[in-house]
Amino acid sequence: ITDVTNTKELERLKQIDALKTEFIANVSHELRTPLAAIRAYVETILNSLDELNKTMLKDFMKTVFDETLHLENLVNQILDFAKIEQKTLKLEKTWFDLVELCQEVIQSMGEFAKSKQVSLEYEGPDQLIVFADRMRLRQVLMNLVSNGIKYSNPENRYKYVKIKLERLNDSVIIAVSDNGIGIPKEYQSRIFEKFFRVQSFKDYKVEGTGLGLTICKEIVELHGGKIWFESEPGKGSIFYVKLNIGE
Ligand code: ADP
């Protein structure tokens, strides 16, 4: 019996190690792409300051700004993951309006959604005051909505990501649904694993680290909540987060 367990454990460790190697290659690439863009734009600005009009300069600076945000997100994700591994991620809970937070997330994701022709929707009450870590829940929602946009189905004419809030006694269920590509059944049990990403959907390559859902799960569980999903390949996915409303 011991032997079998050891072999299984060894297999598991090997699998994580392979994913980690892939992760490092992936992240290096993801860090390099925005860096290269920032460098190229700044170089152009420096070399042709006299020829650039204000509109062009603004366009260039907007790209530099967006790429910087992208880098910042990536680095923050890696730092959060390190905190999770070291068990030093701590919550700072306050009372706040979850509906307002959902609207803020929809607002922040607007530009990204528009670039992928995805419509963002909200359904639920006008106000729902909860006791939780606002910044961390914002991160969870941003991650789920951004996944819904990233993994939208290019073949759909109408694409959406919807945040729905539903109150159940002392708890709230947040459902983030999309009509995207869905998750193949054979990978469904693994998507919360660290570094795990579903291998290329045909030639459809999407950027990512495979850490987003791992971080979401940790944040939700630190709150004493639960996260799960339902997904139908080719139809879409729904991610659910269940949280206690009060202290
Ligand atoms: P990533 O950085 O790869 O997006 P995540 O941890 O957020 O990492 O997600 C893990 C994997 O789960 C993704 O690579 C993707 O294959 C799958 N996934 C997550 N959310 C969705 C979704 N809404 N629709 C389809 N696939 C998803």
Tab-separated table of C-alpha atoms and ligand atoms in Angstrom:
chain	number	residue	atom	x	y	z
A	1	ILE	CA	0.000	0.000	0.000
A	2	THR	CA	2.801	2.411	0.922
A	3	ASP	CA	4.423	1.806	-2.456
A	4	VAL	CA	1.298	2.647	-4.399
A	5	THR	CA	0.768	5.832	-2.396
A	6	ASN	CA	4.370	6.857	-2.960
A	7	THR	CA	4.134	6.262	-6.693
A	8	LYS	CA	0.966	8.321	-6.850
A	9	GLU	CA	2.523	11.118	-4.819
A	10	LEU	CA	5.600	11.035	-7.042
A	11	GLU	CA	3.380	11.266	-10.133
A	12	ARG	CA	1.581	14.236	-8.625
A	13	LEU	CA	4.841	16.026	-7.816
A	14	LYS	CA	6.149	15.355	-11.312
A	15	GLN	CA	2.983	16.765	-12.775
A	16	ILE	CA	3.250	19.954	-10.679
A	17	ASP	CA	6.900	20.299	-11.656
A	18	ALA	CA	6.054	20.051	-15.362
A	19	LEU	CA	3.309	22.641	-14.954
A	20	LYS	CA	5.739	24.917	-13.125
A	21	THR	CA	8.262	24.708	-15.960
A	22	GLU	CA	5.521	25.583	-18.420
A	23	PHE	CA	4.431	28.411	-16.115
A	24	ILE	CA	7.916	29.948	-16.053
A	25	ALA	CA	8.174	29.883	-19.852
A	26	ASN	CA	4.689	31.295	-20.094
A	27	VAL	CA	5.233	34.090	-17.570
A	28	SER	CA	8.572	35.086	-19.049
A	29	HIS	CA	6.843	35.444	-22.380
A	30	GLU	CA	4.010	37.404	-20.808
A	31	LEU	CA	6.422	39.743	-19.094
A	32	ARG	CA	8.444	40.250	-22.232
A	33	THR	CA	5.549	41.149	-24.504
A	34	PRO	CA	4.377	44.270	-22.621
A	35	LEU	CA	7.969	45.234	-21.840
A	36	ALA	CA	8.888	45.106	-25.530
A	37	ALA	CA	5.860	47.222	-26.391
A	38	ILE	CA	6.649	49.814	-23.695
A	39	ARG	CA	10.245	50.004	-24.822
A	40	ALA	CA	9.314	50.402	-28.494
A	41	TYR	CA	6.745	53.124	-27.816
A	42	VAL	CA	8.988	55.088	-25.460
A	43	GLU	CA	11.866	54.798	-27.919
A	44	THR	CA	9.691	56.158	-30.730
A	45	ILE	CA	8.509	59.014	-28.552
A	46	LEU	CA	12.069	59.905	-27.537
A	47	ASN	CA	13.362	59.759	-31.105
A	48	SER	CA	10.557	61.643	-32.790
A	49	LEU	CA	9.263	64.078	-30.223
A	50	ASP	CA	9.375	66.955	-32.730
A	51	GLU	CA	7.306	65.176	-35.378
A	52	LEU	CA	4.597	63.798	-33.083
A	53	ASN	CA	1.380	65.762	-32.701
A	54	LYS	CA	-0.607	65.724	-29.463
A	55	THR	CA	-3.121	63.093	-30.615
A	56	MET	CA	-0.402	60.669	-31.625
A	57	LEU	CA	1.521	61.283	-28.447
A	58	LYS	CA	-1.613	60.635	-26.401
A	59	ASP	CA	-2.279	57.392	-28.307
A	60	PHE	CA	1.254	56.212	-27.671
A	61	MET	CA	1.123	57.114	-23.997
A	62	LYS	CA	-2.213	55.292	-23.648
A	63	THR	CA	-0.585	52.113	-24.973
A	64	VAL	CA	2.353	52.523	-22.610
A	65	PHE	CA	-0.076	53.052	-19.732
A	66	ASP	CA	-2.185	49.981	-20.604
A	67	GLU	CA	0.875	47.775	-20.980
A	68	THR	CA	2.194	49.019	-17.633
A	69	LEU	CA	-1.109	48.076	-15.970
A	70	HIS	CA	-0.878	44.666	-17.566
A	71	LEU	CA	2.636	44.178	-16.160
A	72	GLU	CA	1.524	45.376	-12.751
A	73	ASN	CA	-1.353	42.866	-12.699
A	74	LEU	CA	0.926	40.052	-13.682
A	75	VAL	CA	3.502	40.853	-11.009
A	76	ASN	CA	0.766	41.283	-8.373
A	77	GLN	CA	-0.666	37.896	-9.295
A	78	ILE	CA	2.712	36.238	-8.805
A	79	LEU	CA	3.249	38.038	-5.480
A	80	ASP	CA	-0.215	37.005	-4.252
A	81	PHE	CA	0.507	33.448	-5.228
A	82	ALA	CA	3.758	33.559	-3.242
A	83	LYS	CA	1.784	34.855	-0.233
A	84	ILE	CA	-0.637	31.953	-0.583
A	85	GLU	CA	2.195	29.421	-0.679
A	86	GLN	CA	3.755	31.032	2.407
A	87	LYS	CA	0.337	31.253	4.071
A	88	THR	CA	0.756	34.967	4.711
A	89	LEU	CA	-2.226	36.231	2.724
A	90	LYS	CA	-4.420	38.061	5.255
A	91	LEU	CA	-7.866	39.583	4.936
A	92	GLU	CA	-8.895	43.105	5.935
A	93	LYS	CA	-12.637	43.024	6.373
A	94	THR	CA	-14.953	46.037	6.379
A	95	TRP	CA	-18.656	46.644	5.713
A	96	PHE	CA	-19.352	47.686	2.115
A	97	ASP	CA	-21.934	47.482	-0.652
A	98	LEU	CA	-21.342	44.419	-2.844
A	99	VAL	CA	-23.602	45.801	-5.573
A	100	GLU	CA	-21.483	48.911	-5.837
A	101	LEU	CA	-18.394	46.685	-6.046
A	102	CYS	CA	-19.954	44.674	-8.902
A	103	GLN	CA	-20.677	47.899	-10.753
A	104	GLU	CA	-17.109	49.083	-10.199
A	105	VAL	CA	-15.785	45.809	-11.632
A	106	ILE	CA	-18.071	46.067	-14.671
A	107	GLN	CA	-16.855	49.629	-15.173
A	108	SER	CA	-13.160	48.660	-14.893
A	109	MET	CA	-13.565	45.736	-17.269
A	110	GLY	CA	-15.536	47.793	-19.808
A	111	GLU	CA	-12.687	48.559	-22.138
A	112	PHE	CA	-11.367	44.997	-22.220
A	113	ALA	CA	-14.882	43.638	-22.789
A	114	LYS	CA	-15.472	46.089	-25.613
A	115	SER	CA	-12.230	45.078	-27.318
A	116	LYS	CA	-13.576	41.502	-27.435
A	117	GLN	CA	-17.161	42.558	-28.255
A	118	VAL	CA	-18.423	41.096	-25.001
A	119	SER	CA	-21.364	42.713	-23.248
A	120	LEU	CA	-21.166	43.005	-19.444
A	121	GLU	CA	-24.351	42.680	-17.425
A	122	TYR	CA	-25.545	42.858	-13.833
A	123	GLU	CA	-28.618	41.267	-12.283
A	124	GLY	CA	-29.563	41.533	-8.619
A	125	PRO	CA	-30.601	43.884	-5.841
A	126	ASP	CA	-29.773	47.603	-5.737
A	127	GLN	CA	-27.820	47.256	-2.526
A	128	LEU	CA	-26.304	44.424	-0.476
A	129	ILE	CA	-24.086	45.324	2.441
A	130	VAL	CA	-21.554	42.638	3.354
A	131	PHE	CA	-18.625	42.248	5.758
A	132	ALA	CA	-15.603	41.128	3.747
A	133	ASP	CA	-12.248	42.172	2.308
A	134	ARG	CA	-13.350	44.558	-0.447
A	135	MET	CA	-10.023	44.690	-2.262
A	136	ARG	CA	-9.677	40.888	-2.307
A	137	LEU	CA	-13.265	40.310	-3.420
A	138	ARG	CA	-12.738	42.875	-6.150
A	139	GLN	CA	-9.782	40.782	-7.264
A	140	VAL	CA	-11.935	37.618	-7.324
A	141	LEU	CA	-14.644	39.323	-9.376
A	142	MET	CA	-12.123	40.912	-11.745
A	143	ASN	CA	-10.544	37.497	-12.293
A	144	LEU	CA	-13.832	35.715	-12.963
A	145	VAL	CA	-15.138	38.445	-15.275
A	146	SER	CA	-11.824	38.675	-17.080
A	147	ASN	CA	-11.824	34.877	-17.619
A	148	GLY	CA	-15.354	35.124	-18.995
A	149	ILE	CA	-14.125	37.705	-21.501
A	150	LYS	CA	-10.842	35.921	-22.295
A	151	TYR	CA	-12.555	32.598	-22.933
A	152	SER	CA	-15.492	34.017	-24.883
A	153	ASN	CA	-16.470	32.172	-28.035
A	154	PRO	CA	-15.378	34.062	-31.184
A	155	GLU	CA	-18.066	32.195	-33.110
A	156	ASN	CA	-20.895	33.706	-31.062
A	157	ARG	CA	-22.546	36.788	-32.479
A	158	TYR	CA	-23.759	37.915	-29.070
A	159	LYS	CA	-21.223	37.394	-26.284
A	160	TYR	CA	-21.883	38.214	-22.656
A	161	VAL	CA	-20.528	37.960	-19.125
A	162	LYS	CA	-23.064	38.453	-16.390
A	163	ILE	CA	-22.675	39.006	-12.658
A	164	LYS	CA	-25.734	37.918	-10.735
A	165	LEU	CA	-26.232	38.417	-6.985
A	166	GLU	CA	-28.694	36.392	-5.036
A	167	ARG	CA	-29.318	36.618	-1.303
A	168	LEU	CA	-30.055	33.419	0.610
A	169	ASN	CA	-30.772	34.008	4.320
A	170	ASP	CA	-27.378	34.955	5.807
A	171	SER	CA	-25.365	34.396	2.679
A	172	VAL	CA	-24.989	35.669	-0.847
A	173	ILE	CA	-24.335	33.748	-4.027
A	174	ILE	CA	-22.386	35.579	-6.686
A	175	ALA	CA	-22.732	33.897	-10.087
A	176	VAL	CA	-20.495	34.966	-12.956
A	177	SER	CA	-21.770	33.400	-16.153
A	178	ASP	CA	-20.656	33.511	-19.771
A	179	ASN	CA	-21.626	31.968	-23.105
A	180	GLY	CA	-17.976	31.282	-23.927
A	181	ILE	CA	-16.021	28.245	-25.067
A	182	GLY	CA	-16.627	26.323	-21.821
A	183	ILE	CA	-14.242	23.891	-20.149
A	184	PRO	CA	-13.640	20.396	-21.566
A	185	LYS	CA	-15.041	17.748	-19.183
A	186	GLU	CA	-11.689	15.973	-18.837
A	187	TYR	CA	-10.072	19.117	-17.378
A	188	GLN	CA	-12.894	20.286	-15.159
A	189	SER	CA	-11.489	18.697	-12.018
A	190	ARG	CA	-8.181	20.516	-12.425
A	191	ILE	CA	-8.873	24.164	-13.168
A	192	PHE	CA	-8.363	25.392	-9.578
A	193	GLU	CA	-4.924	23.718	-9.432
A	194	LYS	CA	-1.942	26.018	-9.359
A	195	PHE	CA	-0.428	26.712	-12.820
A	196	PHE	CA	-3.102	24.641	-14.547
A	197	ARG	CA	-4.351	25.882	-17.924
A	198	VAL	CA	-6.447	24.076	-20.494
A	199	GLN	CA	-4.208	23.339	-23.448
A	200	SER	CA	-4.689	25.488	-26.583
A	201	PHE	CA	-8.195	25.468	-27.935
A	202	LYS	CA	-7.181	24.768	-31.555
A	203	ASP	CA	-5.264	27.859	-32.718
A	204	TYR	CA	-6.951	29.943	-30.120
A	205	LYS	CA	-4.173	31.159	-27.810
A	206	VAL	CA	-5.170	33.112	-24.722
A	207	GLU	CA	-2.774	34.825	-22.331
A	208	GLY	CA	-2.687	33.695	-18.714
A	209	THR	CA	-0.672	32.244	-15.851
A	210	GLY	CA	-2.931	29.509	-14.537
A	211	LEU	CA	-2.872	31.238	-11.127
A	212	GLY	CA	-6.068	33.298	-11.319
A	213	LEU	CA	-8.502	30.647	-10.097
A	214	THR	CA	-6.043	29.307	-7.510
A	215	ILE	CA	-5.911	32.803	-5.997
A	216	CYS	CA	-9.715	33.210	-6.224
A	217	LYS	CA	-10.256	29.928	-4.399
A	218	GLU	CA	-7.845	30.873	-1.618
A	219	ILE	CA	-9.466	34.292	-1.105
A	220	VAL	CA	-12.977	32.827	-1.044
A	221	GLU	CA	-11.955	30.065	1.378
A	222	LEU	CA	-10.171	32.531	3.682
A	223	HIS	CA	-13.570	34.234	3.908
A	224	GLY	CA	-15.087	30.907	4.945
A	225	GLY	CA	-16.878	30.760	1.596
A	226	LYS	CA	-17.071	28.320	-1.298
A	227	ILE	CA	-16.290	28.546	-5.002
A	228	TRP	CA	-17.426	26.099	-7.700
A	229	PHE	CA	-18.556	26.079	-11.293
A	230	GLU	CA	-20.663	24.437	-13.972
A	231	SER	CA	-19.426	24.375	-17.524
A	232	GLU	CA	-20.638	23.002	-20.819
A	233	PRO	CA	-18.036	22.924	-23.617
A	234	GLY	CA	-19.201	25.093	-26.515
A	235	LYS	CA	-21.989	26.629	-24.434
A	236	GLY	CA	-20.435	28.483	-21.529
A	237	SER	CA	-19.586	28.476	-17.850
A	238	ILE	CA	-20.987	29.717	-14.558
A	239	PHE	CA	-18.684	30.347	-11.602
A	240	TYR	CA	-20.386	30.546	-8.201
A	241	VAL	CA	-19.062	32.164	-5.039
A	242	LYS	CA	-20.986	31.683	-1.808
A	243	LEU	CA	-20.174	34.006	1.095
A	244	ASN	CA	-21.563	34.848	4.488
A	245	ILE	CA	-22.998	38.336	4.547
A	246	GLY	CA	-22.129	39.289	8.116
A	247	GLU	CA	-19.317	38.935	10.628
B	1	ADP	P1	-5.477	31.664	-16.662
B	1	ADP	O1	-4.439	32.643	-16.293
B	1	ADP	O2	-4.978	30.568	-17.561
B	1	ADP	O3	-6.736	32.285	-17.183
B	1	ADP	P2	-7.035	30.674	-14.382
B	1	ADP	O4	-6.535	30.046	-13.140
B	1	ADP	O5	-7.827	31.937	-14.253
B	1	ADP	O6	-5.775	30.878	-15.292
B	1	ADP	O7	-7.923	29.602	-15.155
B	1	ADP	C1	-7.429	28.278	-15.352
B	1	ADP	C2	-7.960	27.701	-16.642
B	1	ADP	O8	-9.361	27.460	-16.534
B	1	ADP	C3	-7.801	28.629	-17.838
B	1	ADP	O9	-6.545	28.485	-18.447
B	1	ADP	C4	-8.950	28.176	-18.746
B	1	ADP	O10	-8.531	27.083	-19.505
B	1	ADP	C5	-10.009	27.703	-17.767
B	1	ADP	N1	-11.065	28.723	-17.555
B	1	ADP	C6	-11.185	29.563	-16.510
B	1	ADP	N2	-12.286	30.320	-16.618
B	1	ADP	C7	-12.901	29.957	-17.766
B	1	ADP	C8	-14.110	30.359	-18.444
B	1	ADP	N3	-14.915	31.312	-17.943
B	1	ADP	N4	-14.414	29.738	-19.611
B	1	ADP	C9	-13.618	28.767	-20.112
B	1	ADP	N5	-12.481	28.344	-19.531
B	1	ADP	C10	-12.113	28.928	-18.367
